[in-house]
Amino acid sequence: MAMVSIKDVAAHAGVSPGTVSNVLNRPGKVAPATRERVEAAISELGFVRHGSASTLRAGHSRTIGLSVIDIGNPFFTEVAAGVEDVASELGYAVILGNSAGSPDKEDRNLRVLSEHRVRGVLITPSGEDPARLDRLREHGISVVLVDHPAHRPDQCAVAVDDVAGGRAAVAHLLAKGARSVAYVTGPLTIRQCMERREGAKAAMLAAGLDPGELRVVEATTMTARAGEKAAAELTAGPLPEAVFCANDLLALGVLRALLRAGVRVPEDVALMGYDDIDFAAASTVSLSSMRQPTYQLGRIATELLLDECDNPETHAHQHIMFQPELVARESTQ
């Protein structure tokens, strides 16, 4: 059977080959009724685009890359959902890479994305070295930072104010009467962990407490199992009156271990998480948390990236900073 061509689809739909090409590559530029007619013709004829050939002609593909530091964290799963929804609406596919917080693995992932000639890359970087991102830009690949602020004017970024989030979380715990606070965190080499600690210390200072008294328990990963191990360290000495965790997975692990040890939450220890993942409200003791607009982060970052890809001459770089929202539940009441 002969391969169905764009010309065959155009003849079947009663449009020009250029219109079919626009439906495949720039669907937003085609009237909805025409687009539906072309898509019906594609389906009826069984047309399959030659992806590698179109990539070679255009110098890039209809794909974008998404690189995150922990795909096991529901926060990034929700970000990815926002990315995929916008990409799909605009006719793009998404290649996902998980760096697991390793700059070396991130380098390998970015090299693969470059070899696939992606149009652009959305990335939550695992470090602060801009050189790896500059290499992408030198190859004509646009880059937008996700959940990470930009420190240069020629770079789009969508982030959440983590210092403000840490400050609000600990201010809430102090307002509930706590005076001794522990901070359970992932590696402090991760920007979000470090900035949430800064916010926590700022809240203590504002309350007239010594920020140096913030007890920091640093875990190697930001998982529930790591939270359980951190709780074992907390219960080995004098219990703090409140615990603030750098994400909800850590907090859920801390909660499970505290309850198992006979520690009442919040009567003995108030507990605060971060991200407000779905599991937070459904835990044995519903978890207070700092809510982030995760899905919106993914959507807006993708819109910025594809605008830069498709409209480089008119695109204006933006630095968008969201504010987290405190959600109080049983664990701090």
Coordinates of C-alpha atoms in Angstrom, one line a residue:
M1 CA 0.0 0.0 0.0
A2 CA 1.4 3.4 -1.0
M3 CA 2.2 5.9 1.8
V4 CA -0.5 8.6 2.1
S5 CA 1.0 12.0 1.5
I6 CA 0.1 15.5 2.6
K7 CA -1.2 16.2 -1.0
D8 CA -3.6 13.2 -0.6
V9 CA -4.9 14.6 2.7
A10 CA -5.3 18.1 1.1
A11 CA -7.2 16.7 -1.9
H12 CA -9.5 14.7 0.4
A13 CA -10.2 17.7 2.7
G14 CA -10.5 20.2 -0.2
V15 CA -7.7 22.4 1.1
S16 CA -4.2 23.3 0.1
P17 CA -1.1 21.3 1.2
G18 CA 0.0 24.4 3.1
T19 CA -3.2 24.3 5.2
V20 CA -2.5 20.6 6.0
S21 CA 1.0 21.6 7.0
N22 CA -0.4 24.3 9.3
V23 CA -2.7 21.9 11.0
L24 CA 0.2 19.6 11.6
N25 CA 2.7 22.3 12.7
R26 CA 0.7 25.4 13.7
P27 CA -2.9 24.3 14.5
G28 CA -3.7 27.6 16.2
K29 CA -3.4 29.4 12.9
V30 CA -6.1 27.4 11.2
A31 CA -9.9 28.1 11.6
P32 CA -11.5 25.4 13.8
A33 CA -13.9 24.2 11.1
T34 CA -11.1 23.8 8.6
R35 CA -8.8 22.1 11.2
E36 CA -11.6 19.6 12.0
R37 CA -12.0 18.8 8.3
V38 CA -8.3 18.2 7.8
E39 CA -8.1 16.1 11.0
A40 CA -11.0 14.0 9.8
A41 CA -9.2 13.4 6.4
I42 CA -6.0 12.5 8.3
S43 CA -7.9 9.9 10.3
E44 CA -9.9 8.5 7.4
L45 CA -6.8 8.1 5.1
G46 CA -4.6 6.9 7.9
F47 CA -2.0 9.6 7.3
V48 CA 1.2 9.4 9.4
R49 CA 3.6 12.3 9.3
H50 CA 7.2 11.5 8.7
G51 CA 8.6 13.0 11.9
S52 CA 12.3 12.6 11.1
A53 CA 11.9 14.1 7.6
S54 CA 10.0 17.1 8.9
T55 CA 12.6 17.5 11.6
L56 CA 15.5 17.5 9.1
R57 CA 13.7 20.1 6.9
A58 CA 12.8 22.4 9.8
G59 CA 16.0 21.8 11.8
H60 CA 13.9 21.0 14.9
S61 CA 11.0 18.8 15.9
R62 CA 7.5 19.4 17.3
T63 CA 8.7 18.3 20.7
I64 CA 9.8 20.0 23.8
G65 CA 11.8 18.7 26.8
L66 CA 10.9 18.8 30.5
S67 CA 13.7 18.1 33.0
V68 CA 12.7 17.8 36.7
I69 CA 14.7 16.9 39.8
D70 CA 12.3 14.3 41.2
I71 CA 9.5 12.8 39.1
G72 CA 8.5 10.7 42.2
N73 CA 7.3 13.9 43.9
P74 CA 3.6 14.5 43.2
F75 CA 4.5 18.2 42.9
F76 CA 6.4 17.6 39.7
T77 CA 3.8 15.2 38.4
E78 CA 1.2 18.0 38.6
V79 CA 3.7 20.4 36.9
A80 CA 4.1 17.9 34.1
A81 CA 0.3 17.7 33.7
G82 CA 0.2 21.4 33.1
V83 CA 3.1 21.2 30.6
E84 CA 1.6 18.3 28.7
D85 CA -1.9 19.9 28.4
V86 CA -0.6 23.1 26.8
A87 CA 1.9 21.2 24.6
S88 CA -0.9 18.9 23.4
E89 CA -3.2 21.9 22.7
L90 CA -0.5 23.5 20.5
G91 CA 0.5 20.3 18.7
Y92 CA 3.7 19.5 20.6
A93 CA 4.9 16.3 22.3
V94 CA 6.8 16.3 25.6
I95 CA 10.0 14.3 26.4
L96 CA 10.4 13.9 30.1
G97 CA 13.7 13.6 31.9
N98 CA 14.4 13.1 35.6
S99 CA 17.7 14.3 36.9
A100 CA 17.2 13.0 40.4
G101 CA 19.0 16.1 41.6
S102 CA 22.2 15.0 39.8
P103 CA 24.0 17.5 37.6
D104 CA 25.7 14.7 35.7
K105 CA 22.4 13.0 34.9
E106 CA 20.9 16.3 34.0
D107 CA 23.8 16.9 31.5
R108 CA 23.1 13.5 29.9
N109 CA 19.4 14.2 29.7
L110 CA 19.9 17.6 28.1
R111 CA 22.4 16.1 25.6
V112 CA 19.7 13.6 24.5
L113 CA 17.1 16.4 24.2
S114 CA 19.5 18.4 22.0
E115 CA 20.2 15.3 19.8
H116 CA 16.4 15.0 19.3
R117 CA 16.4 18.7 18.2
V118 CA 13.7 19.7 20.6
R119 CA 12.3 23.2 20.1
G120 CA 12.8 24.1 23.7
V121 CA 13.4 22.9 27.2
L122 CA 11.6 23.5 30.5
I123 CA 13.8 22.7 33.4
T124 CA 14.0 22.8 37.1
P125 CA 17.8 22.8 37.3
S126 CA 19.7 20.6 39.8
G127 CA 22.4 23.2 40.3
E128 CA 23.2 26.9 39.7
D129 CA 25.7 26.4 36.9
P130 CA 24.2 28.3 33.8
A131 CA 26.7 26.8 31.4
R132 CA 24.7 23.7 30.5
L133 CA 21.7 25.9 29.7
D134 CA 23.8 28.3 27.7
R135 CA 24.9 25.4 25.5
L136 CA 21.3 24.7 24.6
R137 CA 20.6 28.3 23.8
E138 CA 23.7 28.3 21.5
H139 CA 22.1 25.5 19.5
G140 CA 18.9 27.5 19.1
I141 CA 17.0 25.7 21.8
S142 CA 14.9 28.0 24.0
V143 CA 15.0 27.4 27.7
V144 CA 12.5 28.4 30.5
L145 CA 13.1 27.8 34.2
V146 CA 10.3 26.1 36.1
D147 CA 10.1 26.5 39.9
H148 CA 13.3 28.4 39.8
P149 CA 13.9 32.2 39.5
A150 CA 16.0 33.6 36.7
H151 CA 19.0 35.8 37.4
R152 CA 19.3 37.3 33.9
P153 CA 17.0 39.4 31.8
D154 CA 17.1 37.2 28.6
Q155 CA 15.6 34.2 30.3
C156 CA 12.0 33.3 31.1
A157 CA 11.2 31.8 34.5
V158 CA 8.2 30.8 36.5
A159 CA 8.7 30.3 40.2
V160 CA 7.2 30.4 43.7
D161 CA 8.6 32.6 46.5
D162 CA 10.1 29.9 48.7
V163 CA 11.5 32.4 51.3
A164 CA 8.0 33.8 51.8
G165 CA 6.6 30.3 52.0
G166 CA 9.0 29.2 54.7
R167 CA 8.4 32.4 56.6
A168 CA 4.6 32.0 56.5
A169 CA 4.8 28.3 57.5
V170 CA 6.8 29.0 60.6
A171 CA 4.9 32.1 61.5
H172 CA 1.8 30.0 61.6
L173 CA 3.5 27.5 63.9
L174 CA 4.6 30.3 66.2
A175 CA 1.2 31.8 66.2
K176 CA -0.1 28.5 67.5
G177 CA 2.1 28.9 70.5
A178 CA 5.3 26.9 69.5
R179 CA 8.6 28.3 70.6
S180 CA 10.9 25.4 69.6
V181 CA 10.9 24.5 65.9
A182 CA 12.6 21.9 63.9
Y183 CA 13.1 22.1 60.1
V184 CA 13.2 18.7 58.3
T185 CA 14.6 19.2 54.9
G186 CA 16.1 17.6 51.9
P187 CA 19.7 18.5 50.8
L188 CA 20.4 22.1 51.4
T189 CA 22.2 22.2 48.1
I190 CA 18.6 22.3 46.6
R191 CA 17.6 26.0 46.3
Q192 CA 14.1 25.4 47.5
C193 CA 15.2 23.7 50.7
M194 CA 17.7 26.5 51.4
E195 CA 15.3 29.3 50.8
R196 CA 12.5 27.7 52.9
R197 CA 15.0 27.5 55.7
E198 CA 15.8 31.2 55.2
G199 CA 12.1 32.0 55.5
A200 CA 11.8 29.9 58.6
K201 CA 14.6 31.8 60.3
A202 CA 13.1 35.1 59.3
A203 CA 9.9 34.2 61.0
M204 CA 11.7 33.3 64.2
L205 CA 13.6 36.6 64.1
A206 CA 10.4 38.5 63.6
A207 CA 8.9 36.7 66.6
G208 CA 11.8 37.8 68.8
L209 CA 13.4 34.3 68.8
D210 CA 16.9 33.3 68.0
P211 CA 17.0 32.0 64.4
G212 CA 20.1 30.0 65.4
E213 CA 17.8 27.9 67.6
L214 CA 16.0 26.4 64.5
R215 CA 16.9 22.7 64.7
V216 CA 17.7 21.5 61.2
V217 CA 17.5 17.8 60.2
E218 CA 18.8 17.3 56.7
A219 CA 17.8 14.2 54.8
T220 CA 19.5 12.9 51.7
T221 CA 16.2 12.6 49.8
M222 CA 12.8 14.2 50.1
T223 CA 10.6 11.1 50.5
A224 CA 8.3 9.8 53.2
R225 CA 10.9 7.2 54.2
A226 CA 13.4 9.9 54.7
G227 CA 10.8 11.7 56.8
E228 CA 10.4 8.6 59.0
K229 CA 14.2 8.5 59.6
A230 CA 14.2 12.2 60.4
A231 CA 11.5 11.7 63.0
A232 CA 13.6 9.0 64.6
E233 CA 16.3 11.6 65.1
L234 CA 13.8 14.1 66.5
T235 CA 12.4 11.7 69.0
A236 CA 15.8 10.6 70.2
G237 CA 16.2 13.9 72.0
P238 CA 13.9 16.6 73.5
L239 CA 10.9 16.9 71.2
P240 CA 10.4 20.3 69.5
E241 CA 7.0 21.9 69.9
A242 CA 6.6 22.2 66.1
V243 CA 8.1 20.7 62.9
F244 CA 8.2 22.3 59.5
C245 CA 9.0 20.0 56.6
A246 CA 10.4 21.1 53.2
N247 CA 7.8 19.1 51.4
D248 CA 4.7 17.1 52.1
L249 CA 6.3 13.7 51.5
L250 CA 8.8 14.4 54.3
A251 CA 6.0 15.6 56.5
L252 CA 3.9 12.5 55.9
G253 CA 6.8 10.3 56.9
V254 CA 7.4 12.4 60.0
L255 CA 3.7 12.1 60.9
R256 CA 3.6 8.4 60.5
A257 CA 6.7 7.9 62.7
L258 CA 5.5 10.3 65.4
L259 CA 2.1 8.6 65.6
R260 CA 3.8 5.2 65.8
A261 CA 6.0 6.4 68.6
G262 CA 2.9 7.6 70.6
V263 CA 3.5 11.3 69.9
R264 CA 0.2 13.1 69.4
V265 CA -0.1 15.6 66.5
P266 CA -0.8 18.4 67.1
E267 CA -1.2 18.1 70.9
D268 CA 2.4 17.2 71.5
V269 CA 4.0 18.4 68.2
A270 CA 2.4 20.7 65.5
L271 CA 3.4 19.6 62.0
M272 CA 3.6 21.7 58.8
G273 CA 4.3 20.5 55.2
Y274 CA 4.9 22.2 51.9
D275 CA 3.3 21.7 48.4
D276 CA -0.2 20.7 49.5
I277 CA -0.3 17.4 47.5
D278 CA -3.5 15.4 47.4
F279 CA -2.3 13.1 50.1
A280 CA -1.9 16.0 52.6
A281 CA -5.7 16.4 53.1
A282 CA -6.3 12.6 53.2
S283 CA -3.7 11.6 55.8
T284 CA -4.6 10.1 59.2
V285 CA -4.2 13.6 60.7
S286 CA -4.9 16.0 57.8
L287 CA -1.7 17.9 57.1
S288 CA -1.3 21.7 57.2
S289 CA 0.7 22.8 54.2
M290 CA 1.9 25.6 52.0
R291 CA 0.0 25.3 48.7
Q292 CA 1.8 26.0 45.4
P293 CA 0.1 26.5 42.1
T294 CA 1.8 23.5 40.6
Y295 CA -0.4 22.9 37.5
Q296 CA -0.3 26.6 36.7
L297 CA 3.5 26.6 36.9
G298 CA 3.6 24.0 34.2
R299 CA 1.0 25.7 32.0
I300 CA 2.4 29.2 32.1
A301 CA 6.0 28.0 31.7
T302 CA 5.0 26.0 28.6
E303 CA 3.1 29.0 27.1
L304 CA 6.1 31.2 27.6
L305 CA 8.4 28.6 26.1
L306 CA 6.3 28.0 23.0
D307 CA 5.8 31.7 22.5
E308 CA 9.5 32.2 22.5
C309 CA 9.9 29.2 20.0
D310 CA 7.2 30.3 17.6
N311 CA 7.5 34.1 17.9
P312 CA 11.2 34.9 18.6
E313 CA 11.0 38.4 17.2
T314 CA 8.1 39.6 19.4
H315 CA 8.6 37.4 22.4
A316 CA 9.1 39.3 25.7
H317 CA 11.0 37.5 28.5
Q318 CA 9.1 37.3 31.7
H319 CA 10.0 36.5 35.3
I320 CA 6.8 35.3 37.0
M321 CA 6.8 34.8 40.8
F322 CA 3.8 33.3 42.6
Q323 CA 3.1 33.5 46.3
P324 CA 2.3 30.3 48.1
E325 CA -0.9 29.9 50.1
L326 CA -1.1 28.6 53.7
V327 CA -3.7 25.8 54.1
A328 CA -4.3 25.1 57.8
R329 CA -5.6 21.6 58.8
E330 CA -5.7 19.3 61.8
S331 CA -1.9 18.9 62.2
T332 CA -1.5 22.5 63.5
Q333 CA -4.8 23.1 65.1

